[in-house]
Short mmCIF file of C-alpha atoms in Angstrom, two decimals:
data_model
loop_
_atom_site.label_atom_id
_atom_site.label_comp_id
_atom_site.label_asym_id
_atom_site.label_seq_id
_atom_site.Cartn_x
_atom_site.Cartn_y
_atom_site.Cartn_z
CA MET A 9 107.91 64.90 73.91
CA LYS A 10 105.35 66.86 75.82
CA PHE A 11 103.37 69.69 74.33
CA SER A 12 103.29 71.63 77.63
CA GLU A 13 107.08 71.61 77.93
CA GLU A 14 107.71 72.67 74.37
CA TYR A 15 105.04 75.33 74.59
CA LYS A 16 106.56 76.69 77.79
CA SER A 17 109.97 76.82 76.19
CA ALA A 18 108.57 78.60 73.17
CA MET A 19 106.73 81.16 75.29
CA ASN A 20 109.80 81.73 77.44
CA GLU A 21 111.72 82.67 74.38
CA ILE A 22 109.28 85.40 73.42
CA SER A 23 109.19 86.84 76.92
CA PRO A 24 110.40 90.42 77.08
CA ASP A 25 114.15 90.70 77.45
CA GLU A 26 115.81 92.94 80.02
CA LYS A 27 115.92 95.89 77.65
CA THR A 28 112.25 95.61 76.71
CA SER A 29 111.22 95.18 80.33
CA ARG A 30 113.14 98.26 81.36
CA ARG A 31 111.63 100.24 78.50
CA ILE A 32 108.12 99.27 79.57
CA GLU A 33 108.86 99.98 83.23
CA ASN A 34 110.28 103.40 82.44
CA ALA A 35 107.32 104.24 80.25
CA VAL A 36 104.92 103.21 83.00
CA MET A 37 106.76 105.24 85.63
CA GLU A 38 106.74 108.23 83.34
CA ARG A 39 103.04 107.88 82.72
CA ILE A 40 102.08 107.53 86.35
CA SER A 41 104.19 110.50 87.34
CA VAL A 42 102.39 112.77 84.87
CA PRO A 43 99.11 112.94 86.85
CA ALA A 44 101.04 114.30 89.79
CA LYS A 45 101.86 117.34 87.73
CA LYS A 46 99.06 117.64 85.25
CA LYS A 47 96.04 116.49 87.18
CA LYS A 48 93.58 119.20 87.91
CA PRO A 49 92.39 118.14 91.32
CA PHE A 50 90.23 121.11 91.91
CA TYR A 51 88.78 121.34 88.48
CA VAL A 52 85.44 120.02 89.64
CA TYR A 53 85.08 122.89 92.02
CA ALA A 54 85.53 125.34 89.19
CA GLY A 55 82.37 123.90 87.72
CA ALA A 56 80.51 125.26 90.70
CA LEU A 57 81.30 128.77 89.58
CA SER A 58 78.92 129.78 86.88
CA GLY A 59 78.88 132.35 84.09
CA ALA A 60 79.88 135.87 84.85
CA ALA A 61 80.41 135.21 88.53
CA ALA A 62 83.18 132.74 87.68
CA CYS A 63 84.87 135.12 85.28
CA ILE A 64 84.82 137.97 87.78
CA ALA A 65 86.07 135.77 90.59
CA VAL A 66 89.00 134.43 88.52
CA LEU A 67 89.86 137.93 87.36
CA CYS A 68 89.93 139.15 90.94
CA VAL A 69 92.23 136.30 92.01
CA VAL A 70 94.61 136.96 89.14
CA LEU A 71 94.70 140.65 90.02
CA ILE A 72 95.38 139.85 93.64
CA ASN A 73 98.22 137.54 92.67
CA VAL A 74 99.88 139.69 90.09
CA ASN A 75 99.56 143.03 91.74
CA SER A 76 99.95 144.43 95.17
CA GLY A 77 97.01 145.03 97.42
CA SER A 78 96.89 148.72 96.60
CA LEU A 79 96.69 148.01 92.91
CA VAL A 80 93.70 145.79 93.44
CA LYS A 81 91.97 148.61 95.20
CA ASP A 82 92.73 150.92 92.34
CA THR A 83 91.24 148.60 89.78
CA SER A 84 87.99 148.42 91.72
CA GLY A 85 87.70 144.85 90.47
CA MET A 86 86.59 143.68 93.87
CA ALA A 87 83.95 146.33 94.03
CA LEU A 88 82.50 145.08 90.77
CA ALA A 89 82.19 141.57 92.04
CA PRO A 90 78.78 140.92 93.53
CA THR A 91 78.64 139.71 97.08
CA GLY A 92 77.41 136.35 95.85
CA SER A 93 80.44 135.69 93.73
CA ALA A 94 82.78 136.68 96.54
CA GLY A 95 81.02 134.12 98.64
CA LEU A 96 81.39 131.54 95.94
CA LEU A 97 85.05 132.22 95.65
CA GLU A 98 85.47 131.81 99.35
CA ASP A 99 83.62 128.52 99.29
CA TYR A 100 85.74 127.37 96.42
CA THR A 101 89.00 128.07 98.12
CA THR A 102 87.79 126.65 101.38
CA ASP A 103 86.64 123.40 99.77
CA ALA A 104 89.96 123.07 98.08
CA SER A 105 91.79 122.74 101.33
CA PRO A 106 94.10 119.75 101.62
CA SER A 107 91.93 118.00 104.14
CA SER A 108 89.00 117.87 101.76
CA VAL A 109 90.90 116.50 98.82
CA THR A 110 93.16 114.01 100.48
CA ASN A 111 92.63 110.70 98.76
CA GLU A 112 93.55 107.23 99.70
CA THR A 113 96.56 106.75 97.58
CA THR A 114 99.79 104.94 97.46
CA ASP A 115 102.79 104.73 99.63
CA MET A 116 104.77 102.47 97.52
CA ILE A 117 106.69 103.81 94.62
CA PHE A 118 110.07 105.38 94.30
CA THR A 119 112.57 103.56 96.44
CA GLU A 120 112.95 103.23 100.13
CA SER A 121 111.81 105.60 102.78
CA THR A 122 114.20 107.02 105.29
CA ASN A 123 111.90 109.48 106.92
CA ASP A 124 108.91 111.50 105.89
CA LYS A 125 110.31 112.33 102.48
CA ILE A 126 111.25 109.36 100.37
CA ASN A 127 113.05 110.88 97.43
CA SER A 128 114.97 113.59 99.07
CA PHE A 129 116.50 116.24 96.94
CA GLN A 130 119.86 117.88 97.13
CA SER A 131 120.13 120.36 99.91
CA ALA A 132 119.61 123.81 98.60
CA GLY A 133 122.18 125.51 100.75
CA SER A 134 121.64 129.02 101.91
CA ALA A 135 118.47 130.82 101.08
CA GLY A 136 120.21 134.01 100.07
CA PHE A 137 120.23 133.46 96.35
CA GLU A 138 119.01 135.79 93.67
CA ALA A 139 116.07 134.37 91.78
CA PRO A 140 115.81 135.36 88.13
CA GLU A 141 112.81 137.34 87.05
CA ALA A 142 110.05 135.78 85.03
CA GLU A 143 110.17 136.93 81.46
CA GLY A 144 108.53 140.27 80.83
CA SER A 145 108.07 141.14 84.44
CA LYS A 146 109.54 144.15 86.09
CA ASN A 147 108.64 143.09 89.59
CA GLN A 148 111.37 142.86 92.14
CA VAL A 149 112.44 139.28 92.72
CA SER A 150 112.43 138.13 96.27
CA VAL A 151 113.55 134.95 97.87
CA PRO A 152 110.91 132.41 98.80
CA LYS A 153 111.22 131.50 102.42
CA ASP A 154 111.76 127.86 103.18
CA ASN A 155 108.50 126.01 103.41
CA ALA A 156 106.64 129.27 103.82
CA VAL A 157 102.91 128.72 103.62
CA SER A 158 101.08 131.60 102.10
CA GLU A 159 97.47 132.44 102.62
CA GLU A 160 97.56 134.28 99.33
CA VAL A 161 97.18 132.33 96.12
CA TYR A 162 100.21 132.32 93.89
CA SER A 163 99.91 132.76 90.18
CA ILE A 164 101.47 129.86 88.31
CA GLU A 165 102.13 129.48 84.62
CA PHE A 166 103.38 126.43 82.73
CA LEU A 167 105.52 127.85 79.98
CA THR A 168 106.00 126.21 76.62
CA ASP A 169 109.67 125.49 77.24
CA GLY A 170 108.75 123.29 80.18
CA THR A 171 109.60 125.83 82.84
CA VAL A 172 107.13 127.10 85.41
CA ALA A 173 106.72 130.75 86.37
CA VAL A 174 105.50 131.52 89.87
CA LYS A 175 104.39 134.97 90.92
CA GLY A 176 102.74 136.51 93.90
CA ASN A 177 103.50 137.14 97.52
CA GLY A 178 106.50 139.15 96.42
CA ILE A 179 107.91 136.24 94.46
CA ASN A 180 108.52 136.29 90.76
CA ALA A 181 110.63 133.37 89.66
CA VAL A 182 110.99 130.76 86.96
CA PHE A 183 111.67 127.13 87.79
CA ARG A 184 112.90 124.44 85.49
CA PRO A 185 112.01 120.73 85.74
CA ASP A 186 114.34 118.82 87.99
CA ASN A 187 113.21 115.52 86.48
CA ALA A 188 112.48 114.16 89.91
CA VAL A 189 109.34 113.09 91.64
CA THR A 190 109.29 113.40 95.38
CA HIS A 191 107.06 111.11 97.31
CA PHE A 192 106.04 111.79 100.88
CA THR A 193 104.71 109.11 103.15
CA ASN A 194 101.85 111.29 104.37
CA PRO A 195 99.61 113.87 102.71
CA GLN A 196 101.27 117.22 103.19
CA GLN A 197 99.40 119.92 105.06
CA ASP A 198 101.62 122.96 104.88
CA LEU A 199 101.05 123.75 101.23
CA SER A 200 100.31 126.94 99.39
CA LYS A 201 97.79 127.37 96.63
CA ALA A 202 98.70 128.42 93.13
CA LYS A 203 96.38 129.15 90.29
CA THR A 204 96.86 129.33 86.55
CA GLN A 205 95.23 131.96 84.42
CA ASN A 206 92.72 129.32 83.38
CA GLY A 207 91.69 128.90 86.98
CA GLU A 208 93.36 125.55 87.54
CA LEU A 209 94.37 125.27 91.15
CA TYR A 210 97.51 123.54 92.34
CA GLN A 211 98.99 122.86 95.75
CA ILE A 212 102.62 123.90 95.83
CA ARG A 213 105.52 124.25 98.18
CA LEU A 214 108.41 126.64 97.76
CA GLU A 215 111.41 125.39 99.58
CA SER A 216 114.67 127.19 99.13
CA ASN A 217 115.30 127.17 95.41
CA PHE A 218 112.93 124.31 94.76
CA LEU A 219 109.32 124.31 93.76
CA TYR A 220 107.12 121.28 94.41
CA ILE A 221 103.84 120.88 92.59
CA PHE A 222 101.70 118.34 94.36
CA GLY A 223 99.24 115.91 92.88
CA ASP A 224 95.80 115.45 94.33
CA ASP A 225 97.11 112.88 96.78
CA LEU A 226 99.18 115.69 98.34
CA GLN A 227 101.98 113.16 98.68
CA THR A 228 103.51 113.01 95.23
CA ALA A 229 105.17 116.13 93.93
CA GLU A 230 106.91 117.13 90.74
CA CYS A 231 110.14 118.86 91.58
CA TYR A 232 111.35 122.04 89.89
CA LYS A 233 114.55 123.92 90.49
CA LEU A 234 115.04 127.63 90.27
CA ALA A 235 116.11 128.42 86.72
CA MET B 3 95.76 88.94 105.70
CA GLU B 4 95.36 91.54 103.02
CA PHE B 5 97.78 92.38 100.28
CA SER B 6 97.91 95.95 99.23
CA LEU B 7 100.26 98.31 97.53
CA LYS B 8 100.31 100.19 100.78
CA THR B 9 101.45 97.32 102.91
CA THR B 10 103.37 94.96 100.70
CA GLU B 11 106.06 95.22 98.10
CA SER B 12 106.46 98.29 96.07
CA PHE B 13 104.74 98.93 92.80
CA ASN B 14 108.06 98.47 91.04
CA GLU B 15 108.43 94.99 92.42
CA VAL B 16 104.91 94.03 91.40
CA MET B 17 105.57 95.34 87.93
CA ARG B 18 108.87 93.50 87.63
CA HIS B 19 107.31 90.26 88.83
CA TYR B 20 104.23 90.28 86.62
CA LEU B 21 105.51 92.13 83.57
CA PRO B 22 106.56 88.98 81.67
CA MET B 23 103.16 87.39 82.28
CA VAL B 24 101.22 90.47 81.24
CA TYR B 25 103.40 90.90 78.16
CA ARG B 26 102.97 87.26 77.13
CA ILE B 27 99.19 87.42 77.54
CA ALA B 28 99.08 90.53 75.39
CA PHE B 29 101.42 88.99 72.83
CA THR B 30 99.38 85.80 72.77
CA ARG B 31 96.32 87.84 71.90
CA LEU B 32 97.91 90.38 69.56
CA GLY B 33 100.79 88.48 67.99
CA ASN B 34 102.68 91.74 67.84
CA ALA B 35 105.58 92.72 70.08
CA ALA B 36 105.10 96.49 69.82
CA GLU B 37 101.41 96.33 70.62
CA ALA B 38 102.03 93.87 73.42
CA GLU B 39 104.44 96.38 74.91
CA ASP B 40 101.88 99.18 74.72
CA ALA B 41 99.19 96.98 76.21
CA ALA B 42 101.49 95.93 79.04
CA GLN B 43 102.16 99.58 79.82
CA ASP B 44 98.45 100.31 79.95
CA VAL B 45 97.84 97.39 82.27
CA PHE B 46 100.32 98.61 84.86
CA VAL B 47 99.14 102.21 84.64
CA ARG B 48 95.63 100.94 85.26
CA TYR B 49 96.85 98.76 88.10
CA PHE B 50 98.56 101.76 89.67
CA LYS B 51 95.49 103.94 89.36
CA ALA B 52 93.18 101.23 90.68
CA ASP B 53 95.20 101.10 93.91
CA LYS B 54 93.13 98.18 95.09
CA THR B 55 93.54 96.00 98.11
CA TYR B 56 93.87 92.33 97.28
CA GLN B 57 92.77 89.49 99.49
CA SER B 58 95.64 87.39 98.26
CA GLU B 59 98.44 87.32 95.74
CA GLU B 60 96.19 85.15 93.57
CA HIS B 61 93.63 87.94 93.47
CA ARG B 62 96.29 90.41 92.40
CA LYS B 63 97.39 88.04 89.65
CA ALA B 64 93.78 87.51 88.54
CA PHE B 65 93.25 91.25 88.37
CA LEU B 66 96.32 91.70 86.20
CA ILE B 67 95.31 88.82 83.93
CA ARG B 68 91.86 90.32 83.45
CA CYS B 69 93.38 93.71 82.72
CA ALA B 70 95.82 92.21 80.25
CA VAL B 71 93.14 90.23 78.42
CA ASN B 72 90.78 93.20 78.28
CA ARG B 73 93.47 95.62 77.18
CA ALA B 74 94.76 93.29 74.51
CA ASN B 75 91.19 92.80 73.26
CA SER B 76 90.75 96.55 73.08
CA TYR B 77 93.93 96.89 71.09
CA ALA B 78 92.85 94.14 68.77
CA LYS B 79 89.56 95.94 68.16
CA SER B 80 91.12 99.38 67.84
CA ALA B 81 91.00 101.34 64.64
CA HIS B 82 94.74 100.93 64.24
CA ALA B 83 94.53 97.16 64.52
CA GLN B 84 91.64 97.08 62.08
CA HIS B 85 93.58 99.26 59.71
CA THR B 86 96.73 97.19 59.85
CA ALA B 87 94.54 94.11 59.39
CA HIS B 88 96.38 91.38 61.18
CA THR B 89 95.12 88.71 58.90
CA ASP B 90 97.70 86.40 60.31
CA ALA B 91 99.19 87.03 63.70
CA LEU B 92 102.14 84.84 62.81
CA GLU B 93 103.43 87.44 60.42
CA ASN B 94 103.91 89.68 63.39
CA LEU B 95 106.12 87.36 65.35
CA PRO B 96 109.48 89.01 65.79
CA ASP B 97 112.08 87.46 63.52
CA ASP B 98 114.40 86.69 66.37
CA ALA B 99 111.66 85.67 68.77
CA LEU B 100 112.64 82.05 68.79
CA GLN B 101 116.34 82.25 68.28
CA THR B 102 118.44 81.15 71.17
CA GLY B 103 121.63 82.58 69.77
CA ASP B 104 123.13 79.11 69.70
CA THR B 105 123.60 77.95 66.15
CA THR B 106 124.21 74.28 66.83
CA ALA B 107 122.03 71.88 64.90
CA ASP B 108 120.15 70.72 67.98
CA ASN B 109 119.28 74.21 68.99
CA ALA B 110 118.28 75.11 65.48
CA LEU B 111 115.90 72.17 65.51
CA LYS B 112 114.63 73.17 68.89
CA ALA B 113 113.99 76.69 67.71
CA GLU B 114 112.15 75.37 64.69
CA LEU B 115 110.05 73.12 66.90
CA HIS B 116 109.19 76.02 69.19
CA ARG B 117 108.21 78.14 66.24
CA GLU B 118 105.90 75.41 64.96
CA VAL B 119 104.27 75.07 68.38
CA LEU B 120 103.86 78.78 68.75
CA GLU B 121 102.50 79.19 65.27
CA ALA B 122 99.97 76.44 65.85
CA VAL B 123 98.79 78.13 69.04
CA MET B 124 98.63 81.51 67.35
CA ARG B 125 96.35 80.06 64.69
CA LEU B 126 93.75 79.35 67.37
CA ALA B 127 90.97 81.78 68.21
CA PRO B 128 92.06 84.46 70.71
CA ASP B 129 90.04 83.05 73.61
CA TYR B 130 91.53 79.63 73.00
CA ARG B 131 95.05 81.05 72.98
CA THR B 132 94.51 82.76 76.31
CA ALA B 133 93.10 79.58 77.85
CA ILE B 134 96.02 77.54 76.52
CA TYR B 135 98.52 80.07 77.86
CA LEU B 136 97.01 80.24 81.33
CA PHE B 137 96.61 76.47 81.56
CA TYR B 138 99.94 75.32 80.17
CA PHE B 139 102.26 78.19 80.93
CA GLU B 140 100.87 79.65 84.14
CA ASP B 141 99.77 76.23 85.36
CA MET B 142 96.40 77.59 86.39
CA SER B 143 93.47 75.31 87.03
CA VAL B 144 90.23 75.52 85.10
CA SER B 145 88.51 77.23 88.01
CA GLN B 146 91.33 79.74 88.37
CA ILE B 147 91.20 80.53 84.66
CA ALA B 148 87.43 80.90 84.89
CA GLU B 149 87.79 83.36 87.73
CA ALA B 150 90.58 85.33 86.15
CA THR B 151 88.85 85.64 82.81
CA ARG B 152 85.37 86.04 84.31
CA SER B 153 84.14 83.03 82.39
CA ARG B 154 82.24 79.95 83.43
CA GLU B 155 84.24 76.83 84.16
CA ASN B 156 82.40 74.91 81.47
CA THR B 157 83.32 77.58 78.96
CA VAL B 158 86.98 77.28 79.90
CA LYS B 159 86.83 73.49 79.70
CA SER B 160 85.23 73.73 76.29
CA ARG B 161 87.85 76.19 75.04
CA LEU B 162 90.67 74.02 76.28
CA SER B 163 89.17 70.89 74.81
CA ARG B 164 88.64 72.43 71.37
CA ALA B 165 92.03 74.08 71.43
CA ARG B 166 93.69 70.74 72.20
CA GLU B 167 91.84 69.06 69.36
CA LYS B 168 92.97 71.70 66.91
CA LEU B 169 96.53 71.61 68.17
CA LYS B 170 96.59 67.84 67.96
CA ALA B 171 95.56 68.03 64.35
CA GLU B 172 98.00 70.85 63.56
CA LEU B 173 100.94 69.21 65.27
CA SER B 174 100.20 65.60 64.43
CA ASP B 175 103.60 65.10 62.82
CA LEU B 176 105.41 66.09 66.01
CA ASN B 177 104.15 63.13 68.05
CA PHE B 178 103.37 64.91 71.27
CA ASP B 179 102.27 62.78 74.21
#
């Protein structure tokens, strides 16, 4: 009788069974998909904005997103912002461009690739749907154009029920989680910016009735469907 | 030739391949199935985030072993572990860990033998257990164990030697070769 053989047999018997393995794998996949949604890739840039200048800059961006251009003029918020802070804001948004934050990341998870997009989603059909309004808003809902890249920064809000409200650029819609992570083989360029009220910046894509919130690799995106 | 997540098998495949090993290393250290599961999760999340390029499959394995050992050590030192006071890791062996499902006498004896072996190993110091696991189960050489655990070869040899002595004494009635 050999110790090594008996020890191997004993250890084999305490190896994780199929159910345990799957549970661990699922938990891992869930955990690694969270950063794609929750990571704050541009948070460090926010640190560059200091004190009152940061507050004024964020306020101006929120006003621009929520209201029309004329309303911003009426509020005179921009006029209050010193030239320096406007410059800072510009630097901030410029630095946050996809090219400057593209990291070396992975190409490997989530099944096989057929073309650029690995986990394709269900085709959204025609773009002529009616998007529901975000709660409490009286703005007219408009349809996001497929893959439309906006120069303007959207306003984005993660609601407590798990849905995401997106406003700005004539869009006011709520999206619910589609429980899917889409992985692209290359960092995506044609993305729009969206900002929370706390100043967290996200790269998003509105495509038909889907919203994609990209992680800092600009390749992995949480998928949301129009609620 | 370089092995990388970007150029070789998918992360899922790596996880599937190495999960049993990582789990067993964590279990060997912690003696607790639930904590071994948590530690294994952490190891693969860390592996994913590291996104390293590996010179060879051996390097990938070594990285995962190091992660598993370190993570299991952290769990063992955590406030929760201290609180639950694992005075005896054997108490945390799952009841059905060594049951084959076959109730014949031979298999019952076999299961009992395996339990004795496992219990004897689990009574060793944590570093000894890891060395025994890597040497006997993973069939790693002393130098490979030294590299994977970032220890000196002499240290590994010493751990193995002492562990064998203790096991020999513990399992003297089983007449191992």
